[in-house]
Short mmCIF file of C-alpha atoms in Angstrom, two decimals:
data_model
loop_
_atom_site.label_atom_id
_atom_site.label_comp_id
_atom_site.label_asym_id
_atom_site.label_seq_id
_atom_site.Cartn_x
_atom_site.Cartn_y
_atom_site.Cartn_z
CA MET A 1 92.27 90.60 101.35
CA LYS A 2 92.22 91.81 97.73
CA PRO A 3 95.38 93.73 96.70
CA PHE A 4 94.85 97.34 95.65
CA THR A 5 97.09 98.92 93.01
CA LYS A 6 94.91 101.26 90.94
CA VAL A 7 91.15 101.61 90.60
CA THR A 8 89.30 103.70 88.01
CA ALA A 9 85.61 103.79 88.79
CA ILE A 10 82.52 105.88 89.43
CA ALA A 11 83.03 108.12 92.45
CA ALA A 12 80.22 109.34 94.72
CA PRO A 13 80.55 112.84 96.25
CA LEU A 14 79.43 113.15 99.87
CA LEU A 15 81.06 116.40 100.96
CA ARG A 16 80.10 116.41 104.63
CA ASP A 17 82.52 116.91 107.52
CA ASN A 18 82.49 114.70 110.63
CA VAL A 19 80.66 111.76 109.04
CA ASP A 20 80.65 109.45 112.05
CA THR A 21 80.48 105.68 112.22
CA ASP A 22 76.86 105.77 113.40
CA ALA A 23 75.94 107.63 110.22
CA ILE A 24 77.92 105.14 108.13
CA ILE A 25 76.25 102.13 109.78
CA PRO A 26 73.72 102.86 112.56
CA SER A 27 73.80 100.46 115.50
CA ARG A 28 70.28 99.25 114.66
CA GLU A 29 71.67 97.88 111.39
CA MET A 30 74.32 95.76 113.10
CA ARG A 31 72.52 92.50 113.74
CA SER A 32 75.55 90.21 113.81
CA VAL A 33 79.32 90.27 114.24
CA SER A 34 79.81 89.06 110.66
CA LYS A 35 81.23 91.21 107.90
CA ASN A 36 78.34 90.19 105.69
CA GLY A 37 74.87 91.68 105.38
CA LEU A 38 75.80 95.27 106.26
CA ALA A 39 75.73 96.96 102.85
CA ASP A 40 71.96 97.34 102.92
CA GLY A 41 72.24 99.41 106.10
CA LEU A 42 75.04 101.66 104.83
CA PHE A 43 74.09 105.31 105.47
CA SER A 44 70.56 104.08 106.21
CA GLY A 45 69.65 107.23 108.15
CA TRP A 46 70.31 109.32 105.05
CA ARG A 47 69.66 106.75 102.36
CA TYR A 48 66.09 105.81 103.32
CA THR A 49 62.99 107.85 104.11
CA SER A 50 62.58 106.64 107.70
CA ILE A 51 63.96 104.24 110.32
CA GLY A 52 63.22 100.66 109.32
CA SER A 53 62.24 101.70 105.81
CA ARG A 54 64.01 100.74 102.62
CA ASP A 55 62.26 103.41 100.56
CA PRO A 56 65.00 105.49 98.91
CA GLN A 57 65.41 109.05 100.13
CA PRO A 58 65.29 111.31 97.05
CA GLY A 59 68.37 113.44 96.73
CA PHE A 60 70.80 111.21 98.62
CA VAL A 61 73.86 110.58 96.50
CA LEU A 62 73.78 106.77 96.60
CA ASN A 63 70.20 106.80 95.33
CA ASN A 64 71.19 108.81 92.26
CA PRO A 65 71.49 106.49 89.22
CA VAL A 66 74.45 108.56 88.02
CA TYR A 67 76.50 107.18 90.92
CA ALA A 68 75.26 103.59 90.74
CA GLY A 69 78.09 101.12 91.23
CA ALA A 70 80.40 103.69 92.82
CA GLU A 71 83.65 102.22 94.12
CA ILE A 72 85.16 105.47 95.39
CA LEU A 73 83.63 107.79 98.00
CA VAL A 74 84.74 111.43 98.24
CA SER A 75 83.90 113.11 101.53
CA GLY A 76 84.80 115.75 104.11
CA ALA A 77 87.15 116.13 107.05
CA ASN A 78 87.33 113.77 110.04
CA PHE A 79 85.60 110.99 108.15
CA GLY A 80 84.81 107.95 110.31
CA CYS A 81 84.79 109.76 113.65
CA GLY A 82 82.71 108.52 116.59
CA SER A 83 82.80 104.95 117.83
CA SER A 84 85.51 102.47 116.87
CA ARG A 85 83.08 99.99 115.27
CA GLU A 86 84.80 98.13 112.46
CA HIS A 87 81.34 97.49 110.98
CA ALA A 88 81.55 100.93 109.36
CA VAL A 89 84.38 99.82 107.08
CA TRP A 90 82.79 96.40 106.57
CA ALA A 91 79.61 98.09 105.33
CA LEU A 92 81.52 100.38 102.95
CA ALA A 93 83.54 97.46 101.59
CA GLU A 94 80.55 95.17 101.15
CA TYR A 95 78.69 97.92 99.30
CA GLY A 96 81.61 98.04 96.88
CA PHE A 97 83.76 100.98 97.96
CA ARG A 98 87.47 100.34 97.40
CA ALA A 99 88.66 103.78 98.49
CA VAL A 100 87.57 106.85 100.47
CA VAL A 101 89.08 110.21 99.57
CA ALA A 102 88.89 112.87 102.30
CA PRO A 103 90.94 115.66 103.92
CA SER A 104 91.34 113.65 107.13
CA PHE A 105 90.19 110.48 108.88
CA ASN A 106 89.58 109.40 112.43
CA PRO A 107 92.73 107.39 113.31
CA ILE A 108 90.87 104.24 114.41
CA PHE A 109 88.68 104.30 111.31
CA LEU A 110 91.77 104.78 109.14
CA GLY A 111 93.36 101.70 110.69
CA ASN A 112 90.18 99.71 110.13
CA CYS A 113 90.21 100.76 106.46
CA VAL A 114 93.74 99.45 105.98
CA ALA A 115 92.90 96.21 107.82
CA ASN A 116 90.00 95.61 105.43
CA GLY A 117 91.52 96.60 102.10
CA VAL A 118 89.90 100.05 101.74
CA VAL A 119 92.31 102.83 100.75
CA PRO A 120 92.01 105.99 102.91
CA ALA A 121 93.42 108.69 100.60
CA MET A 122 94.04 112.09 102.22
CA LEU A 123 93.96 115.23 100.07
CA ASP A 124 93.80 118.95 100.84
CA ARG A 125 90.30 120.35 101.18
CA ALA A 126 90.66 122.60 98.12
CA TRP A 127 91.53 119.60 95.97
CA ILE A 128 88.61 117.62 97.38
CA GLU A 129 86.26 120.47 96.47
CA ALA A 130 87.64 120.54 92.91
CA ILE A 131 87.05 116.81 92.57
CA VAL A 132 83.51 117.06 93.96
CA HIS A 133 82.72 119.88 91.54
CA SER A 134 83.84 117.66 88.67
CA LEU A 135 81.89 114.64 89.92
CA GLU A 136 78.71 116.68 90.29
CA ASN A 137 78.95 118.22 86.84
CA ASP A 138 80.38 115.51 84.58
CA ALA A 139 78.08 113.11 82.78
CA GLU A 140 80.39 110.26 83.81
CA PRO A 141 81.64 110.92 87.36
CA MET A 142 84.81 108.84 87.09
CA LEU A 143 87.90 109.02 89.26
CA THR A 144 91.15 107.08 89.56
CA VAL A 145 92.87 106.24 92.84
CA ASP A 146 96.39 105.06 92.05
CA LEU A 147 97.97 103.66 95.19
CA GLU A 148 101.27 102.79 93.51
CA ALA A 149 101.78 106.40 92.39
CA GLN A 150 99.83 107.82 95.37
CA ARG A 151 97.73 109.98 93.09
CA VAL A 152 94.04 110.78 92.61
CA VAL A 153 93.31 111.50 88.95
CA LEU A 154 90.33 113.03 87.14
CA PRO A 155 89.61 111.84 83.58
CA ASN A 156 90.37 115.25 82.08
CA GLY A 157 93.88 115.30 83.47
CA PRO A 158 94.11 117.07 86.85
CA ASN A 159 95.71 114.88 89.48
CA TRP A 160 96.92 115.23 93.02
CA ARG A 161 99.31 113.29 95.23
CA PHE A 162 97.73 111.91 98.40
CA GLU A 163 99.34 111.02 101.69
CA ILE A 164 99.26 107.55 103.23
CA ASP A 165 101.43 105.81 105.81
CA ARG A 166 104.20 103.73 104.21
CA ASP A 167 103.34 100.51 106.04
CA ALA A 168 99.63 100.97 105.30
CA ARG A 169 100.42 101.46 101.62
CA GLU A 170 102.53 98.30 101.55
CA MET A 171 99.79 96.24 103.22
CA LEU A 172 97.12 97.50 100.81
CA LEU A 173 99.28 96.94 97.72
CA ALA A 174 100.00 93.37 98.79
CA GLY A 175 96.54 92.63 100.15
CA ARG A 176 97.93 91.67 103.55
CA ASP A 177 96.39 92.20 106.97
CA ALA A 178 98.49 93.07 110.05
CA ILE A 179 99.25 89.42 110.89
CA ALA A 180 100.31 88.58 107.34
CA GLN A 181 102.42 91.75 107.27
CA THR A 182 104.21 90.71 110.48
CA LEU A 183 104.83 87.22 109.09
CA GLN A 184 106.86 88.78 106.29
CA LEU A 185 109.51 89.19 109.00
CA ALA A 186 109.20 85.61 110.29
CA GLU A 187 112.82 84.67 109.55
CA GLU A 188 114.15 87.85 111.18
CA ILE A 189 111.91 87.23 114.20
CA GLU A 190 113.22 83.67 114.54
CA ARG A 191 116.85 84.87 114.33
CA ALA A 192 116.20 87.43 117.05
CA ARG A 193 114.52 84.78 119.20
CA ALA A 194 117.49 82.42 118.73
CA ARG A 195 119.94 85.15 119.77
CA ASP A 196 117.85 85.92 122.83
CA MET A 197 117.57 82.22 123.70
CA ALA A 198 121.36 81.90 123.62
CA ALA A 199 121.81 84.98 125.79
CA ARG A 200 119.00 84.22 128.27
CA PRO A 201 118.32 80.47 128.22
CA TRP A 202 116.55 80.56 131.58
CA ILE A 203 113.72 82.60 130.05
CA TYR A 204 112.85 79.69 127.77
CA SER A 205 113.31 76.82 130.23
CA THR A 206 110.28 74.80 131.30
CA ILE A 207 109.48 75.26 134.96
CA THR A 208 107.59 72.46 136.66
CA ARG A 209 105.69 73.47 139.72
CA SER A 210 104.42 71.00 142.31
#
C-alpha cells in the first residue's frame, strides 16, 4: 500500500449527500473479485448517458476537462453508505483518487478506505461548501490534503484541520494494512504469549486423541 503524507492535486467537487456504494460502483460493473478493472465503472450511473453505455453524460463532474486527473474528491455527508462492498473504494483508488473529503462517512466504507490507502478526511459542512465554491470557480481547482498536519488547504491560503482516527492515520502514513500494522507489535505479542505459556502450559500442550 502506498504511504500517504501530503497530496496536492486537482480536486473534483461532488457535493451530494448519501452517495452510496451502488452509486460509486453499481453491482453490474463488478464482474470479478479483483481490485483491477473497476475504474471504468466508477459512478457509471451518473457518468454515462445510459446503462451499458460509455458515452459521457454532459455535466457530470468527472467528464469536465477542468477536473481531469483529479486525485481528491470532495463530497457530502454519509459518503459511502449502503452495502459494505469494498469494490467502491477499489474503484475510487484505481481511478486515481487518493483522498475523499466529506462531512461524514459510513463506518464500513471509512474502514475500507483506510485498508486501501485512501484518506477519508472529515470536515464541517460549512468548510466543505467553502472548498466546493473555490473548486467550482477557480481556473485551477487545486487542493492539498496534508495527513501529517491533518489539514486541508486551498491554494490561496485558507486551511482547515480534519479529523481522523489515530490508528487509521498511522496506517495511512506508513502505507500499512491491518495485518502489517498488527505485526508492528510482533515482539510484544510474543512476550505476552511466552508469559501466558509459563502461566498456563496446559493450554499449549499437544493433545493426542485416539
